[in-house]
Short mmCIF file of N, CA, C and O in Angstrom, two decimals:
data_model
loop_
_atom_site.label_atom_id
_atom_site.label_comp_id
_atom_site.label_asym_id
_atom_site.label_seq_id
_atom_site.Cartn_x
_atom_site.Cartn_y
_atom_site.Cartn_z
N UNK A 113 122.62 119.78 93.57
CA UNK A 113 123.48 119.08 94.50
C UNK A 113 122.90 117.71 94.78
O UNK A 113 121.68 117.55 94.90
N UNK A 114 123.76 116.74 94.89
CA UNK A 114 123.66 115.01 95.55
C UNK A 114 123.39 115.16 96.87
O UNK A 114 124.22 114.92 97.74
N UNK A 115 122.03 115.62 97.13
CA UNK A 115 121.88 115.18 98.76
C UNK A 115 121.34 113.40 98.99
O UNK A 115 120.42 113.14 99.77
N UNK A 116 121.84 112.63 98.43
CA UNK A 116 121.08 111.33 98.38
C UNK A 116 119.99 111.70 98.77
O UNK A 116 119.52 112.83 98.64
N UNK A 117 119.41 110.59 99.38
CA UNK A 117 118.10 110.24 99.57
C UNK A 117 117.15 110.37 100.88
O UNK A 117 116.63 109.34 101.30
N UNK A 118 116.88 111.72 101.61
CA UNK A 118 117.50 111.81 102.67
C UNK A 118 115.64 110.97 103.28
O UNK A 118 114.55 110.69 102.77
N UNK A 119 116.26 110.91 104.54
CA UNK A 119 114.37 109.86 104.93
C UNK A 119 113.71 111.05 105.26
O UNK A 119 112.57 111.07 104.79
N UNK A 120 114.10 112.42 106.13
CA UNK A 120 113.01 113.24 106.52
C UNK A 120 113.65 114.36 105.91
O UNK A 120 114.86 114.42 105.67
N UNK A 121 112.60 115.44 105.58
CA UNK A 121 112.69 116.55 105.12
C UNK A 121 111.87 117.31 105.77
O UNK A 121 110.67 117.03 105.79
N UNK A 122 112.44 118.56 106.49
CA UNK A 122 111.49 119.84 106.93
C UNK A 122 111.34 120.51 106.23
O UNK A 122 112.04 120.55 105.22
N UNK A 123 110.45 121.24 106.45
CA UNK A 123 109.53 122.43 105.76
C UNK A 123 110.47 123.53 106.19
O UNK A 123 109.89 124.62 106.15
N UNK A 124 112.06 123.64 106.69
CA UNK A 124 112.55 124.93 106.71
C UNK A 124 114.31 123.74 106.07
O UNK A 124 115.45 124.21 106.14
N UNK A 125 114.12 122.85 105.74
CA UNK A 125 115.75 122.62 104.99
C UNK A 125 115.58 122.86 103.79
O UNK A 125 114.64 122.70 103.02
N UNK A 126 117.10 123.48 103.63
CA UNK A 126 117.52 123.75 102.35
C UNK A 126 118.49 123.45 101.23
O UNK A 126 119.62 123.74 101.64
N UNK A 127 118.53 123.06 100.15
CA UNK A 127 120.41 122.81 99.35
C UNK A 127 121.07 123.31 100.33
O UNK A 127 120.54 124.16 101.04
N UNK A 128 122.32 122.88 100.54
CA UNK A 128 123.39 123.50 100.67
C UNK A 128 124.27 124.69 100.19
O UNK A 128 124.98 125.65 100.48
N UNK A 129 123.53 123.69 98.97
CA UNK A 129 124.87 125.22 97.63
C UNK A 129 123.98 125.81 96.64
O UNK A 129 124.44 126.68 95.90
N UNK A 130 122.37 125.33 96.51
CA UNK A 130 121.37 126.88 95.98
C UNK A 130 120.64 127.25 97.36
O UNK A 130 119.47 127.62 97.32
N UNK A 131 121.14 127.18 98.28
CA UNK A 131 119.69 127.26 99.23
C UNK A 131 118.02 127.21 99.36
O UNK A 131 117.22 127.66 100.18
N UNK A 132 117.89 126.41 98.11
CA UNK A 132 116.46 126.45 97.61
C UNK A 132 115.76 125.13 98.33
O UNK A 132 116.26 124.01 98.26
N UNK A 133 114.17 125.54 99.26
CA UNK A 133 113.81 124.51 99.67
C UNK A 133 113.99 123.67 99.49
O UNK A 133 114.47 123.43 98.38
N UNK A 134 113.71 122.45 100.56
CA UNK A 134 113.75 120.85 99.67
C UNK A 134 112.19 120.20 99.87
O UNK A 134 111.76 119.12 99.47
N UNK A 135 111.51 121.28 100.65
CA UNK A 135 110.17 120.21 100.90
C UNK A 135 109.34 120.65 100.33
O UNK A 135 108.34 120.93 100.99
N UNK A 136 109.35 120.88 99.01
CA UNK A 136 108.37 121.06 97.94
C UNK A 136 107.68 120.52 97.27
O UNK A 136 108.17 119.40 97.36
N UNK A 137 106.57 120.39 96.38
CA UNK A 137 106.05 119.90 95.76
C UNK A 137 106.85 118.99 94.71
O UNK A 137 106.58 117.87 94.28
N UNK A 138 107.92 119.84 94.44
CA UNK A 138 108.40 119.06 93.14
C UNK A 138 109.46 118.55 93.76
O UNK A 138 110.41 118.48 92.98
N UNK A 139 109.66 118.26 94.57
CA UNK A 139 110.73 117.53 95.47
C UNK A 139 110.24 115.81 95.62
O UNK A 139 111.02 114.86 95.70
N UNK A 140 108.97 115.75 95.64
CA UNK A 140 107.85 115.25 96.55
C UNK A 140 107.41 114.25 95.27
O UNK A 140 107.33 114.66 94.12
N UNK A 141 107.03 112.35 95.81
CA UNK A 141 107.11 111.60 94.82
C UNK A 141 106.09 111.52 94.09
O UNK A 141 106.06 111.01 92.96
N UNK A 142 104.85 112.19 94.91
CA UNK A 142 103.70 112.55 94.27
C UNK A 142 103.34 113.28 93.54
O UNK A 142 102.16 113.35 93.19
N UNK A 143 104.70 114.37 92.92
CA UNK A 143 104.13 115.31 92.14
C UNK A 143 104.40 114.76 90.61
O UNK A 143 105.35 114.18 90.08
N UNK A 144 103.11 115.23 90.16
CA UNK A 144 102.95 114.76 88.69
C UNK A 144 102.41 116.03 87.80
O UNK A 144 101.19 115.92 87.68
N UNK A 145 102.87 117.08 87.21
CA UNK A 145 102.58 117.74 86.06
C UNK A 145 101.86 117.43 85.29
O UNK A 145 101.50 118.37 84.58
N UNK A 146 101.49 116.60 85.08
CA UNK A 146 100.85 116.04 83.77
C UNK A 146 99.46 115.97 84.36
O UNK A 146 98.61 115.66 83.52
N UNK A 147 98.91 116.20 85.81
CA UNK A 147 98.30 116.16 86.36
C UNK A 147 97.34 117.78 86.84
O UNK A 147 97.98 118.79 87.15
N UNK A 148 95.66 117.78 86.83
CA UNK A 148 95.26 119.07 86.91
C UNK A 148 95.89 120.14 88.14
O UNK A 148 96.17 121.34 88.24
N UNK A 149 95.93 118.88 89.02
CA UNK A 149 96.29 119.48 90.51
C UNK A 149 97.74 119.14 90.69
O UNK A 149 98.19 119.39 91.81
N UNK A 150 98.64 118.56 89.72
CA UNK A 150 99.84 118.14 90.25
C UNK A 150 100.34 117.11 90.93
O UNK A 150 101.52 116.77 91.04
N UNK A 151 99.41 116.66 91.37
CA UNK A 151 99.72 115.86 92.46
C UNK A 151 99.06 114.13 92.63
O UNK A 151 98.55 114.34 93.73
N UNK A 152 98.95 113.65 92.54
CA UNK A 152 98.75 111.82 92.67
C UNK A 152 98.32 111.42 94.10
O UNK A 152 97.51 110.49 94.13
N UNK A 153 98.63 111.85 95.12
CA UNK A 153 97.72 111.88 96.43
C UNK A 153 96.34 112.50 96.07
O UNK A 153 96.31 113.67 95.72
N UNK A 154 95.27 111.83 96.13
CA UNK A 154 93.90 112.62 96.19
C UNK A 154 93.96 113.12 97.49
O UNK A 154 93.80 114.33 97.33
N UNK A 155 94.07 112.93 98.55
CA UNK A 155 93.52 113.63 100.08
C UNK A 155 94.62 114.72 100.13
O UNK A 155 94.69 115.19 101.27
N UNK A 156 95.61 115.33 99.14
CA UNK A 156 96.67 116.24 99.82
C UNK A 156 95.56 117.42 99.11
O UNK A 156 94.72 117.25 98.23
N UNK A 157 95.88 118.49 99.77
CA UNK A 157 95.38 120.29 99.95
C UNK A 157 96.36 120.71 98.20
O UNK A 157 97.47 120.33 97.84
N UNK A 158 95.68 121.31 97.74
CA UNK A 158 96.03 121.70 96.77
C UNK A 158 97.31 122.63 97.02
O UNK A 158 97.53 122.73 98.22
N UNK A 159 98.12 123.28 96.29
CA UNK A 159 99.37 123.99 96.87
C UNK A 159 99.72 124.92 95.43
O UNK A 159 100.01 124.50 94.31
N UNK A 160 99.58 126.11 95.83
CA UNK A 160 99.38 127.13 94.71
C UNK A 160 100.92 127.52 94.18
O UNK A 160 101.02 127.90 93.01
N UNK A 161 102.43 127.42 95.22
CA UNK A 161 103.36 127.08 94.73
C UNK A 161 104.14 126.13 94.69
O UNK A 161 105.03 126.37 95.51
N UNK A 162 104.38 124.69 93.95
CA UNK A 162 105.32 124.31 94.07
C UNK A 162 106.94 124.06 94.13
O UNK A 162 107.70 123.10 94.31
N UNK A 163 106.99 124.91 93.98
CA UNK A 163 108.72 125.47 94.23
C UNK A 163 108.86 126.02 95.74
O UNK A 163 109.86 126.29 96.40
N UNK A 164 107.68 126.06 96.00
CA UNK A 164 108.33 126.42 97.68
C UNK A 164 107.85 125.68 98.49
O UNK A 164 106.95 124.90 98.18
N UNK A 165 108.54 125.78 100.11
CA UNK A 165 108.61 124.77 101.04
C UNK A 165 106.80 124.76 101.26
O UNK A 165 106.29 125.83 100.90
N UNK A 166 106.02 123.94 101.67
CA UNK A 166 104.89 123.75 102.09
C UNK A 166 104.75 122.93 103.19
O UNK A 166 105.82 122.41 103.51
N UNK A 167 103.55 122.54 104.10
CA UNK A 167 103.32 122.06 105.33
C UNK A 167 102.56 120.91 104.99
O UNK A 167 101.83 120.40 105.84
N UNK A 168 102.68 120.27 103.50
CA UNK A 168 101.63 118.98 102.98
C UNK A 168 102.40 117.77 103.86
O UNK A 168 103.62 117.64 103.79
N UNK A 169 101.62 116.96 104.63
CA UNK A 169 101.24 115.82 105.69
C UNK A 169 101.45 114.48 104.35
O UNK A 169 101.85 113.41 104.81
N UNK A 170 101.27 114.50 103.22
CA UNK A 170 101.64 113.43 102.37
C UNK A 170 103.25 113.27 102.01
O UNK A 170 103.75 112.14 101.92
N UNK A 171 104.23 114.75 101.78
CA UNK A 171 105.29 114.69 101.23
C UNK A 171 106.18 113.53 101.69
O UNK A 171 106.25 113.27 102.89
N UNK A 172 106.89 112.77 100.73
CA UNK A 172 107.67 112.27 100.44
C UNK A 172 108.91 111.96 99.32
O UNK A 172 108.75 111.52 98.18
N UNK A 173 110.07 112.29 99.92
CA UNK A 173 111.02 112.50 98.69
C UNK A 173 110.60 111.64 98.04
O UNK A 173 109.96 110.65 98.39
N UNK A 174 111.09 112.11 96.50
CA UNK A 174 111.20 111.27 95.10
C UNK A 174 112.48 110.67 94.97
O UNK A 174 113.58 110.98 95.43
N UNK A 175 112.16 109.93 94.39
CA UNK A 175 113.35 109.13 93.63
C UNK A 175 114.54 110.04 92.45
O UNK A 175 115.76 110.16 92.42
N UNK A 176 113.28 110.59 91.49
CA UNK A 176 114.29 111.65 90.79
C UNK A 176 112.99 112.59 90.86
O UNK A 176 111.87 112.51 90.35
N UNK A 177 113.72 113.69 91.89
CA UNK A 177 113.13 115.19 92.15
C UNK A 177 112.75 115.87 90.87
O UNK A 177 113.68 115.98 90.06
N UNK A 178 111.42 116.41 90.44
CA UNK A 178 110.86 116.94 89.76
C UNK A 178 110.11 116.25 88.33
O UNK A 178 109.60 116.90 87.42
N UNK A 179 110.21 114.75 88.43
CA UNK A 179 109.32 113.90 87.64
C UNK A 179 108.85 113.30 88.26
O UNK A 179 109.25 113.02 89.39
N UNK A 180 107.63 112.82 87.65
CA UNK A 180 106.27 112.00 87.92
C UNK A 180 107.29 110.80 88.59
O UNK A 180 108.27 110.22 88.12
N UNK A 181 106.44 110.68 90.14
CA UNK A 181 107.07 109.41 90.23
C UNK A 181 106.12 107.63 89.13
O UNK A 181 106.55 106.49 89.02
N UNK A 182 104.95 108.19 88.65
CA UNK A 182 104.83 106.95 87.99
C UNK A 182 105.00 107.79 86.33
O UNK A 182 104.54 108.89 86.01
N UNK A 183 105.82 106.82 85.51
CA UNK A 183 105.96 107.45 84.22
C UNK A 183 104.27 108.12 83.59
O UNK A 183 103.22 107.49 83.65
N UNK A 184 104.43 109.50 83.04
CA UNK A 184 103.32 109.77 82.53
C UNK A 184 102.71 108.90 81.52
O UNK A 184 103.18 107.76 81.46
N UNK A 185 101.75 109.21 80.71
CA UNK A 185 101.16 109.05 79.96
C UNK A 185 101.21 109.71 78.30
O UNK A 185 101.12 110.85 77.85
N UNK A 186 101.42 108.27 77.64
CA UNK A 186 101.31 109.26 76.25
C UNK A 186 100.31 110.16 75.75
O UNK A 186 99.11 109.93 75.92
N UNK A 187 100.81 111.34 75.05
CA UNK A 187 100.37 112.24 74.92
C UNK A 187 98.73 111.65 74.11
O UNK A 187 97.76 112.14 74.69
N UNK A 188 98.47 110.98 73.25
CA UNK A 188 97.94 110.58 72.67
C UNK A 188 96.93 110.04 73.61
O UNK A 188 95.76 110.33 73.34
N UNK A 189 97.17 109.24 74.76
CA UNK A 189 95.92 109.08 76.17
C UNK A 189 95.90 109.55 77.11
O UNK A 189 95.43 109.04 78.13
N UNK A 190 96.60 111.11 76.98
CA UNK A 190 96.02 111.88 77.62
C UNK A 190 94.66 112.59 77.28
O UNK A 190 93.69 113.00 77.93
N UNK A 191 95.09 112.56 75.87
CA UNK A 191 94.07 113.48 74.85
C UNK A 191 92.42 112.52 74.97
O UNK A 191 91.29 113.01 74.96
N UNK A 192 92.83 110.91 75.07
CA UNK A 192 91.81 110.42 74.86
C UNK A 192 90.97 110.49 76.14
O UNK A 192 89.74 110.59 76.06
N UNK A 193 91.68 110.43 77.45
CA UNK A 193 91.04 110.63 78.49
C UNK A 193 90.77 112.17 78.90
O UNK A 193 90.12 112.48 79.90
N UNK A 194 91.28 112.99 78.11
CA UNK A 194 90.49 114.27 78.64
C UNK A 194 88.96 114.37 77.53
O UNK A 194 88.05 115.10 77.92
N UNK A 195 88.85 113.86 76.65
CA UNK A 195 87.87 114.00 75.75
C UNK A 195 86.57 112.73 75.90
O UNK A 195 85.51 112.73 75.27
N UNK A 196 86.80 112.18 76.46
CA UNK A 196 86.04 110.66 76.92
C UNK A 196 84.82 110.76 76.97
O UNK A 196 84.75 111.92 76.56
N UNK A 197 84.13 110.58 77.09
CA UNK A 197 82.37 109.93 77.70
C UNK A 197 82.36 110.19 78.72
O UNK A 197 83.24 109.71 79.43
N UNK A 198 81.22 111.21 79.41
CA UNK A 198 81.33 110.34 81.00
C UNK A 198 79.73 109.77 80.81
O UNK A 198 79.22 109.06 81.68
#
C-alpha cells in the first residue's frame, strides 16, 4: 500500500490493507542488507527481527522501504573489503 511518506511512525502502526508493522527495520532508511548488522547507524542496538515493529530511537522512514538507503556496493568491493589488510 501508498502510505506516502508519513513523518512519524509508532512502534504499534500498521498497513492498512496487510496489517504488517510499519516501524521496522526494513521500513527504516538505515537499513542496509548488505551490511553485517543491517543497519548504517553505528549507535542503534542490534535487532534480531527486522520485519517486526521495534523500539530503535534512530528509526526513520525510507524513501523506498526495504533498500539500502545509500546504493550498495559492487559485489566485486564488497569482496575486496571483506578480504583486505588490516
Amino acid at each position: 500500500a501508498d502510505l506516502g511518506r508519513p513523518e512519524r511512525v509508532g512502534r504499534r502502526d500498521t498497513c492498512p490493507q496487510c496489517h504488517c508493522d510499519l516501524r521496522t527495520c526494513r521500513q527504516c532508511r538505515f537499513h542496509d542488507p548488505s551490511l553485517v548488522d543491517v543497519c548504517r547507524e553505528p549507535q542503534a542496538d542490534r535487532v534480531s527481527d527486522q520485519a517486526r515493529a521495534n523500539f530503535c530511537d534512530y528509526f526513520a522512514v525510507a524513501d523506498a522501504p526495504g533498500r539500502a538507503a545509500v546504493p550498495s556496493e559492487s559485489p566485486r568491493t564488497a569482496l575486496e573489503h571483506m578480504f583486505r589488510r588490516r
